[in-house]
PDB file of C-alpha atoms and ligand atoms in Angstrom:
ATOM      1  CA  UNK G   1      84.003  41.309  32.035  1.00 82.00           C
ATOM      2  CA  UNK G   2      81.413  43.496  33.744  1.00 86.00           C
ATOM      3  CA  UNK G   3      83.602  46.047  35.430  1.00 87.00           C
ATOM      4  CA  UNK G   4      87.213  47.134  35.410  1.00 91.00           C
ATOM      5  CA  UNK G   5      88.773  49.280  38.099  1.00 95.00           C
ATOM      6  CA  UNK G   6      92.087  50.895  37.220  1.00 96.00           C
ATOM      7  CA  UNK G   7      94.427  52.656  39.649  1.00 97.00           C
ATOM      8  CA  UNK G   8      91.488  53.869  41.706  1.00 97.00           C
ATOM      9  CA  UNK G   9      92.480  56.283  44.425  1.00 97.00           C
ATOM     10  CA  UNK G  10      90.650  58.240  47.129  1.00 97.00           C
ATOM     11  CA  UNK G  11      92.341  60.732  49.409  1.00 96.00           C
ATOM     12  CA  UNK G  12      90.577  62.500  52.274  1.00 93.00           C
ATOM     13  CA  UNK G  13      92.718  65.637  52.651  1.00 89.00           C
ATOM     14  CA  UNK G  14      96.137  64.072  53.103  1.00 85.00           C
ATOM     15  CA  UNK G  15      94.830  60.640  54.223  1.00 92.00           C
ATOM     16  CA  UNK G  16      94.976  57.941  51.575  1.00 93.00           C
ATOM     17  CA  UNK G  17      91.843  55.786  52.067  1.00 97.00           C
ATOM     18  CA  UNK G  18      92.197  53.835  48.795  1.00 97.00           C
ATOM     19  CA  UNK G  19      95.593  53.647  47.177  1.00 96.00           C
ATOM     20  CA  UNK G  20      95.602  53.016  43.416  1.00 96.00           C
ATOM     21  CA  UNK G  21      93.726  49.729  43.422  1.00 97.00           C
ATOM     22  CA  UNK G  22      93.018  47.778  40.243  1.00 97.00           C
ATOM     23  CA  UNK G  23      90.748  44.764  39.843  1.00 96.00           C
ATOM     24  CA  UNK G  24      88.033  43.431  37.601  1.00 94.00           C
ATOM     25  CA  UNK G  25      84.704  41.723  38.070  1.00 93.00           C
ATOM     26  CA  UNK G  26      83.317  39.173  35.630  1.00 91.00           C
ATOM     27  CA  UNK G  27      79.598  38.919  35.005  1.00 89.00           C
ATOM     28  CA  UNK G  28      78.019  36.382  37.382  1.00 92.00           C
ATOM     29  CA  UNK G  29      80.784  36.410  39.966  1.00 94.00           C
ATOM     30  CA  UNK G  30      80.153  36.737  43.677  1.00 95.00           C
ATOM     31  CA  UNK G  31      83.056  38.566  45.245  1.00 96.00           C
ATOM     32  CA  UNK G  32      83.764  39.310  48.878  1.00 95.00           C
ATOM     33  CA  UNK G  33      85.659  42.502  49.616  1.00 96.00           C
ATOM     34  CA  UNK G  34      87.387  41.468  52.796  1.00 94.00           C
ATOM     35  CA  UNK G  35      89.304  43.688  55.187  1.00 93.00           C
ATOM     36  CA  UNK G  36      89.579  45.024  58.731  1.00 92.00           C
ATOM     37  CA  UNK G  37      88.075  48.314  59.946  1.00 92.00           C
ATOM     38  CA  UNK G  38      89.432  51.274  58.036  1.00 93.00           C
ATOM     39  CA  UNK G  39      90.775  49.121  55.177  1.00 95.00           C
ATOM     40  CA  UNK G  40      88.940  51.191  52.563  1.00 97.00           C
ATOM     41  CA  UNK G  41      85.999  48.889  51.794  1.00 97.00           C
ATOM     42  CA  UNK G  42      83.204  51.470  52.162  1.00 97.00           C
ATOM     43  CA  UNK G  43      85.187  54.085  50.252  1.00 97.00           C
ATOM     44  CA  UNK G  44      85.745  51.610  47.381  1.00 97.00           C
ATOM     45  CA  UNK G  45      82.102  50.492  47.235  1.00 97.00           C
ATOM     46  CA  UNK G  46      80.802  54.064  47.344  1.00 96.00           C
ATOM     47  CA  UNK G  47      83.045  55.015  44.422  1.00 96.00           C
ATOM     48  CA  UNK G  48      81.756  52.016  42.438  1.00 95.00           C
ATOM     49  CA  UNK G  49      78.159  52.998  43.209  1.00 93.00           C
ATOM     50  CA  UNK G  50      78.839  56.563  42.087  1.00 92.00           C
ATOM     51  CA  UNK G  51      78.251  58.053  45.532  1.00 93.00           C
ATOM     52  CA  UNK G  52      81.799  59.256  45.986  1.00 96.00           C
ATOM     53  CA  UNK G  53      84.102  60.861  43.443  1.00 96.00           C
ATOM     54  CA  UNK G  54      87.522  59.209  43.103  1.00 96.00           C
ATOM     55  CA  UNK G  55      90.601  61.376  43.503  1.00 96.00           C
ATOM     56  CA  UNK G  56      92.021  59.608  40.451  1.00 96.00           C
ATOM     57  CA  UNK G  57      91.723  56.379  38.469  1.00 97.00           C
ATOM     58  CA  UNK G  58      88.841  54.921  36.521  1.00 94.00           C
ATOM     59  CA  UNK G  59      85.882  52.550  36.773  1.00 92.00           C
ATOM     60  CA  UNK G  60      84.734  51.069  33.456  1.00 88.00           C
ATOM     61  CA  UNK G  61      81.624  49.012  32.931  1.00 82.00           C
ATOM     62  CA  UNK G  62      82.261  47.304  29.593  1.00 70.00           C
ATOM     63  CA  UNK G  63      78.882  45.643  29.130  1.00 56.00           C
ATOM     64  CA  UNK G  64      76.898  48.834  29.407  1.00 59.00           C
ATOM     65  CA  UNK G  65      79.404  51.209  27.926  1.00 56.00           C
ATOM     66  CA  UNK G  66      77.862  54.396  26.627  1.00 63.00           C
ATOM     67  CA  UNK G  67      74.756  53.974  28.766  1.00 66.00           C
ATOM     68  CA  UNK G  68      73.937  55.036  32.290  1.00 58.00           C
ATOM     69  CA  UNK G  69      75.290  51.857  33.898  1.00 66.00           C
ATOM     70  CA  UNK G  70      74.718  53.251  37.372  1.00 67.00           C
ATOM     71  CA  UNK G  71      71.010  52.673  36.956  1.00 69.00           C
ATOM     72  CA  UNK G  72      71.883  48.958  36.867  1.00 85.00           C
ATOM     73  CA  UNK G  73      73.619  48.951  40.246  1.00 91.00           C
ATOM     74  CA  UNK G  74      71.713  48.009  43.377  1.00 94.00           C
ATOM     75  CA  UNK G  75      73.423  49.396  46.472  1.00 95.00           C
ATOM     76  CA  UNK G  76      72.848  48.525  50.108  1.00 95.00           C
ATOM     77  CA  UNK G  77      74.723  50.961  52.361  1.00 95.00           C
ATOM     78  CA  UNK G  78      76.349  49.857  55.614  1.00 92.00           C
ATOM     79  CA  UNK G  79      73.692  51.716  57.623  1.00 90.00           C
ATOM     80  CA  UNK G  80      70.551  51.896  55.473  1.00 90.00           C
ATOM     81  CA  UNK G  81      68.271  54.823  56.341  1.00 91.00           C
ATOM     82  CA  UNK G  82      64.548  54.293  56.890  1.00 93.00           C
ATOM     83  CA  UNK G  83      61.572  56.287  58.090  1.00 93.00           C
ATOM     84  CA  UNK G  84      60.566  54.313  61.160  1.00 94.00           C
ATOM     85  CA  UNK G  85      56.944  55.457  61.016  1.00 96.00           C
ATOM     86  CA  UNK G  86      56.485  53.991  57.534  1.00 96.00           C
ATOM     87  CA  UNK G  87      55.564  50.401  56.671  1.00 97.00           C
ATOM     88  CA  UNK G  88      57.770  48.401  54.250  1.00 97.00           C
ATOM     89  CA  UNK G  89      55.211  48.968  51.475  1.00 97.00           C
ATOM     90  CA  UNK G  90      55.145  52.728  52.064  1.00 97.00           C
ATOM     91  CA  UNK G  91      58.910  52.890  52.257  1.00 97.00           C
ATOM     92  CA  UNK G  92      59.494  50.893  49.054  1.00 97.00           C
ATOM     93  CA  UNK G  93      56.827  52.960  47.295  1.00 97.00           C
ATOM     94  CA  UNK G  94      58.656  56.108  48.358  1.00 96.00           C
ATOM     95  CA  UNK G  95      62.091  54.726  47.349  1.00 95.00           C
ATOM     96  CA  UNK G  96      60.752  53.424  44.018  1.00 94.00           C
ATOM     97  CA  UNK G  97      59.157  56.760  43.153  1.00 94.00           C
ATOM     98  CA  UNK G  98      62.445  58.508  43.921  1.00 91.00           C
ATOM     99  CA  UNK G  99      64.077  56.124  41.397  1.00 87.00           C
ATOM    100  CA  UNK G 100      61.319  56.876  38.833  1.00 90.00           C
ATOM    101  CA  UNK G 101      60.124  53.281  38.551  1.00 91.00           C
ATOM    102  CA  UNK G 102      56.809  53.311  36.629  1.00 93.00           C
ATOM    103  CA  UNK G 103      53.773  52.990  38.966  1.00 92.00           C
ATOM    104  CA  UNK G 104      52.339  49.625  37.860  1.00 92.00           C
ATOM    105  CA  UNK G 105      55.778  48.014  37.584  1.00 93.00           C
ATOM    106  CA  UNK G 106      56.660  49.339  41.050  1.00 95.00           C
ATOM    107  CA  UNK G 107      53.506  47.909  42.633  1.00 95.00           C
ATOM    108  CA  UNK G 108      54.290  44.421  41.300  1.00 96.00           C
ATOM    109  CA  UNK G 109      57.966  44.686  42.128  1.00 96.00           C
ATOM    110  CA  UNK G 110      57.270  45.691  45.745  1.00 97.00           C
ATOM    111  CA  UNK G 111      55.190  42.537  46.257  1.00 97.00           C
ATOM    112  CA  UNK G 112      57.885  40.404  44.612  1.00 97.00           C
ATOM    113  CA  UNK G 113      60.839  41.762  46.603  1.00 98.00           C
ATOM    114  CA  UNK G 114      58.955  41.668  49.919  1.00 98.00           C
ATOM    115  CA  UNK G 115      58.101  38.050  49.252  1.00 97.00           C
ATOM    116  CA  UNK G 116      61.728  37.316  48.417  1.00 97.00           C
ATOM    117  CA  UNK G 117      63.153  38.900  51.587  1.00 97.00           C
ATOM    118  CA  UNK G 118      60.393  37.254  53.624  1.00 96.00           C
ATOM    119  CA  UNK G 119      58.762  40.438  54.864  1.00 97.00           C
ATOM    120  CA  UNK G 120      55.428  39.948  53.092  1.00 97.00           C
ATOM    121  CA  UNK G 121      53.713  39.038  56.390  1.00 97.00           C
ATOM    122  CA  UNK G 122      54.743  42.314  58.010  1.00 97.00           C
ATOM    123  CA  UNK G 123      54.481  44.542  54.963  1.00 97.00           C
ATOM    124  CA  UNK G 124      52.011  46.884  56.675  1.00 97.00           C
ATOM    125  CA  UNK G 125      53.697  47.007  60.091  1.00 97.00           C
ATOM    126  CA  UNK G 126      55.820  49.947  61.285  1.00 97.00           C
ATOM    127  CA  UNK G 127      59.511  49.633  60.357  1.00 97.00           C
ATOM    128  CA  UNK G 128      60.340  51.124  63.779  1.00 96.00           C
ATOM    129  CA  UNK G 129      59.435  47.813  65.434  1.00 95.00           C
ATOM    130  CA  UNK G 130      61.699  45.716  63.194  1.00 95.00           C
ATOM    131  CA  UNK G 131      64.850  43.823  64.263  1.00 93.00           C
ATOM    132  CA  UNK G 132      68.239  44.634  62.711  1.00 91.00           C
ATOM    133  CA  UNK G 133      67.938  41.590  60.444  1.00 92.00           C
ATOM    134  CA  UNK G 134      64.485  42.634  59.206  1.00 95.00           C
ATOM    135  CA  UNK G 135      65.745  46.142  58.479  1.00 95.00           C
ATOM    136  CA  UNK G 136      68.713  44.752  56.589  1.00 94.00           C
ATOM    137  CA  UNK G 137      66.369  42.557  54.540  1.00 96.00           C
ATOM    138  CA  UNK G 138      64.207  45.598  53.806  1.00 97.00           C
ATOM    139  CA  UNK G 139      67.331  47.459  52.658  1.00 96.00           C
ATOM    140  CA  UNK G 140      68.089  44.516  50.387  1.00 97.00           C
ATOM    141  CA  UNK G 141      64.536  44.683  49.018  1.00 97.00           C
ATOM    142  CA  UNK G 142      65.065  48.350  48.211  1.00 96.00           C
ATOM    143  CA  UNK G 143      68.341  47.588  46.416  1.00 96.00           C
ATOM    144  CA  UNK G 144      66.516  44.985  44.281  1.00 97.00           C
ATOM    145  CA  UNK G 145      63.583  47.197  43.247  1.00 95.00           C
ATOM    146  CA  UNK G 146      64.970  48.159  39.864  1.00 90.00           C
ATOM    147  CA  UNK G 147      66.330  44.722  38.830  1.00 91.00           C
ATOM    148  CA  UNK G 148      70.054  45.484  39.199  1.00 92.00           C
ATOM    149  CA  UNK G 149      72.744  43.709  37.178  1.00 90.00           C
ATOM    150  CA  UNK G 150      75.335  44.344  39.865  1.00 93.00           C
ATOM    151  CA  UNK G 151      74.445  44.234  43.540  1.00 96.00           C
ATOM    152  CA  UNK G 152      76.828  46.043  45.894  1.00 96.00           C
ATOM    153  CA  UNK G 153      76.324  45.334  49.590  1.00 97.00           C
ATOM    154  CA  UNK G 154      78.345  47.157  52.238  1.00 96.00           C
ATOM    155  CA  UNK G 155      78.810  44.916  55.286  1.00 95.00           C
ATOM    156  CA  UNK G 156      75.292  43.505  54.995  1.00 94.00           C
ATOM    157  CA  UNK G 157      75.680  41.120  57.940  1.00 93.00           C
ATOM    158  CA  UNK G 158      78.259  42.739  60.226  1.00 90.00           C
ATOM    159  CA  UNK G 159      75.794  44.184  62.717  1.00 88.00           C
ATOM    160  CA  UNK G 160      73.514  41.140  62.855  1.00 92.00           C
ATOM    161  CA  UNK G 161      73.091  38.315  65.354  1.00 91.00           C
ATOM    162  CA  UNK G 162      73.805  34.738  64.109  1.00 91.00           C
ATOM    163  CA  UNK G 163      70.206  34.126  62.986  1.00 91.00           C
ATOM    164  CA  UNK G 164      70.003  37.443  61.108  1.00 91.00           C
ATOM    165  CA  UNK G 165      73.386  36.725  59.585  1.00 92.00           C
ATOM    166  CA  UNK G 166      72.283  33.316  58.336  1.00 92.00           C
ATOM    167  CA  UNK G 167      69.077  34.781  56.867  1.00 92.00           C
ATOM    168  CA  UNK G 168      70.820  37.513  54.887  1.00 93.00           C
ATOM    169  CA  UNK G 169      73.645  35.218  53.714  1.00 94.00           C
ATOM    170  CA  UNK G 170      71.096  32.718  52.457  1.00 94.00           C
ATOM    171  CA  UNK G 171      69.327  35.474  50.483  1.00 96.00           C
ATOM    172  CA  UNK G 172      72.663  36.520  48.956  1.00 95.00           C
ATOM    173  CA  UNK G 173      73.291  32.875  48.009  1.00 95.00           C
ATOM    174  CA  UNK G 174      69.965  32.780  46.142  1.00 96.00           C
ATOM    175  CA  UNK G 175      70.643  36.111  44.423  1.00 96.00           C
ATOM    176  CA  UNK G 176      74.034  35.073  43.119  1.00 93.00           C
ATOM    177  CA  UNK G 177      72.314  32.717  40.665  1.00 92.00           C
ATOM    178  CA  UNK G 178      70.729  35.788  39.026  1.00 93.00           C
ATOM    179  CA  UNK G 179      73.191  38.679  39.285  1.00 94.00           C
ATOM    180  CA  UNK G 180      76.751  39.753  39.912  1.00 94.00           C
ATOM    181  CA  UNK G 181      77.429  40.471  43.578  1.00 96.00           C
ATOM    182  CA  UNK G 182      80.126  42.378  45.423  1.00 96.00           C
ATOM    183  CA  UNK G 183      79.822  42.526  49.185  1.00 95.00           C
ATOM    184  CA  UNK G 184      82.126  43.698  51.931  1.00 96.00           C
ATOM    185  CA  UNK G 185      82.808  41.991  55.211  1.00 94.00           C
ATOM    186  CA  UNK G 186      85.592  41.737  57.756  1.00 91.00           C
ATOM    187  CA  UNK G 187      84.841  38.060  58.411  1.00 91.00           C
ATOM    188  CA  UNK G 188      86.369  35.403  56.156  1.00 90.00           C
ATOM    189  CA  UNK G 189      83.693  32.920  57.227  1.00 89.00           C
ATOM    190  CA  UNK G 190      80.984  35.100  55.596  1.00 90.00           C
ATOM    191  CA  UNK G 191      82.927  35.104  52.351  1.00 89.00           C
ATOM    192  CA  UNK G 192      83.414  31.332  52.505  1.00 89.00           C
ATOM    193  CA  UNK G 193      79.698  30.733  52.828  1.00 89.00           C
ATOM    194  CA  UNK G 194      78.631  32.518  49.664  1.00 91.00           C
ATOM    195  CA  UNK G 195      81.453  33.755  47.463  1.00 91.00           C
ATOM    196  CA  UNK G 196      83.914  32.205  45.070  1.00 87.00           C
ATOM    197  CA  UNK G 197      86.414  35.031  44.984  1.00 93.00           C
ATOM    198  CA  UNK G 198      88.027  37.277  47.579  1.00 94.00           C
ATOM    199  CA  UNK G 199      89.574  40.701  47.204  1.00 96.00           C
ATOM    200  CA  UNK G 200      91.379  41.541  50.425  1.00 95.00           C
ATOM    201  CA  UNK G 201      92.046  45.166  51.294  1.00 96.00           C
ATOM    202  CA  UNK G 202      94.322  46.560  53.975  1.00 94.00           C
ATOM    203  CA  UNK G 203      95.343  50.178  54.435  1.00 95.00           C
ATOM    204  CA  UNK G 204      93.711  50.993  51.109  1.00 96.00           C
ATOM    205  CA  UNK G 205      95.768  48.431  49.178  1.00 96.00           C
ATOM    206  CA  UNK G 206      94.880  45.074  47.669  1.00 96.00           C
ATOM    207  CA  UNK G 207      96.551  42.223  49.537  1.00 93.00           C
ATOM    208  CA  UNK G 208      94.835  39.372  47.730  1.00 90.00           C
ATOM    209  CA  UNK G 209      92.722  39.049  44.585  1.00 92.00           C
ATOM    210  CA  UNK G 210      91.958  35.460  43.711  1.00 90.00           C
ATOM    211  CA  UNK G 211      89.587  32.569  44.324  1.00 90.00           C
ATOM    212  CA  UNK G 212      88.846  31.249  47.790  1.00 86.00           C
ATOM    213  CA  UNK G 213      90.327  27.952  46.703  1.00 87.00           C
ATOM    214  CA  UNK G 214      93.655  29.625  45.897  1.00 88.00           C
ATOM    215  CA  UNK G 215      93.494  31.503  49.204  1.00 85.00           C
ATOM    216  CA  UNK G 216      93.078  28.233  51.083  1.00 84.00           C
ATOM    217  CA  UNK G 217      95.869  26.572  49.086  1.00 85.00           C
ATOM    218  CA  UNK G 218      98.307  29.415  49.633  1.00 83.00           C
ATOM    219  CA  UNK G 219      97.721  29.797  53.321  1.00 79.00           C
ATOM    220  CA  UNK G 220      97.168  26.158  54.249  1.00 78.00           C
ATOM    221  CA  UNK G 221     100.401  25.264  52.471  1.00 69.00           C
ATOM    222  CA  UNK G 222     102.392  27.933  54.274  1.00 64.00           C
ATOM    223  CA  UNK G 223     100.867  26.897  57.622  1.00 58.00           C
ATOM    224  CA  UNK G 224     101.823  23.266  56.961  1.00 54.00           C
ATOM    225  CA  UNK G 225     105.311  24.373  55.921  1.00 55.00           C
ATOM    226  CA  UNK G 226     105.770  26.362  59.093  1.00 53.00           C
ATOM    227  CA  UNK G 227     104.654  23.414  61.200  1.00 53.00           C
ATOM    228  CA  UNK G 228     106.974  20.949  59.503  1.00 48.00           C
ATOM    229  CA  UNK G 229     110.053  23.172  59.396  1.00 50.00           C
TER     230      UNK G 229
HETATM  231  P1  ATP C   1      84.856  49.791  58.298  1.00 83.89           P
HETATM  232  O1  ATP C   1      84.914  48.285  58.277  1.00 83.89           O
HETATM  233  O2  ATP C   1      85.219  50.353  59.639  1.00 83.89           O
HETATM  234  O3  ATP C   1      83.583  50.342  57.742  1.00 83.89           O
HETATM  235  P2  ATP C   1      86.225  50.330  55.788  1.00 83.89           P
HETATM  236  O4  ATP C   1      87.116  49.226  55.353  1.00 83.89           O
HETATM  237  O5  ATP C   1      84.876  50.403  55.171  1.00 83.89           O
HETATM  238  O6  ATP C   1      86.076  50.306  57.364  1.00 83.89           O
HETATM  239  P3  ATP C   1      86.525  53.097  55.036  1.00 83.89           P
HETATM  240  O7  ATP C   1      85.300  53.500  55.787  1.00 83.89           O
HETATM  241  O8  ATP C   1      86.473  53.099  53.564  1.00 83.89           O
HETATM  242  O9  ATP C   1      87.029  51.673  55.529  1.00 83.89           O
HETATM  243  O10 ATP C   1      87.714  54.033  55.536  1.00 83.89           O
HETATM  244  C1  ATP C   1      89.022  53.987  54.970  1.00 83.89           C
HETATM  245  C2  ATP C   1      89.865  55.104  55.606  1.00 83.89           C
HETATM  246  O11 ATP C   1      89.360  56.364  55.192  1.00 83.89           O
HETATM  247  C3  ATP C   1      89.829  55.094  57.137  1.00 83.89           C
HETATM  248  O12 ATP C   1      91.106  55.455  57.597  1.00 83.89           O
HETATM  249  C4  ATP C   1      88.811  56.154  57.465  1.00 83.89           C
HETATM  250  O13 ATP C   1      89.103  56.757  58.706  1.00 83.89           O
HETATM  251  C5  ATP C   1      89.005  57.159  56.308  1.00 83.89           C
HETATM  252  N1  ATP C   1      87.769  57.866  55.988  1.00 83.89           N
HETATM  253  C6  ATP C   1      86.611  57.311  55.563  1.00 83.89           C
HETATM  254  N2  ATP C   1      85.674  58.250  55.318  1.00 83.89           N
HETATM  255  C7  ATP C   1      86.262  59.445  55.589  1.00 83.89           C
HETATM  256  C8  ATP C   1      85.820  60.802  55.520  1.00 83.89           C
HETATM  257  N3  ATP C   1      84.603  61.120  55.113  1.00 83.89           N
HETATM  258  N4  ATP C   1      86.718  61.770  55.864  1.00 83.89           N
HETATM  259  C9  ATP C   1      87.972  61.463  56.272  1.00 83.89           C
HETATM  260  N5  ATP C   1      88.454  60.192  56.339  1.00 83.89           N
HETATM  261  C10 ATP C   1      87.611  59.200  56.016  1.00 83.89           C
END
């Protein structure tokens, strides 16, 4: 087990955004956090990434216990922030220095991640001229700079057109061979394309936590039942 979430809760004043949720993530899994707008997905992911303090509950990373596990999380926010006047190389250099990645290692890593997200050809162009899909791929490159063990992606494809969506989902599919992935979406079809497990959130509560196969079985069976009754 890589991570265990127990009774995690986040309240904004009196509003309960995440209501005592518990789940665990095994090393190597690719999990889709599925739910409609306002379900609590961003709040949950930000707590896991250490960007938001829970009101109560705990998040335990068993594999890296005792160490700063957060340095092993790669996080792509829902709306990644860039400096539009920079090039991808300048931006990743800046982001890598902020994360204290050693200079020589950073130089090599920047080339590697830009190649991976297929931005090597435009690595010296201004980010300001990039499409939404290119920016999302650059955000993914940034999240990969320090070789994360767990990659957390907040709605990485929601704002993209079909081509951009396909591109980013195919990158996630390649990454899942190498690392544990948790990504949020409000579209089941995205989850079906890359993930093997779904955690469904609604109103800050878990509605489903099981494999996609079980999800299909449960809901196809009930649909068939309804039709035949
Ligand atoms: P979306 O798909 O729209 O991004 P989400 O599933 O990511 O939604 P959250 O953004 O986590 O959901 O929001 C969960 C609930 O918490 C919502 O009711 C939202 O209005 C509320 N909320 C989120 N952030 C804040 C905040 N900073 N202050 C007050 N309420 C907030």
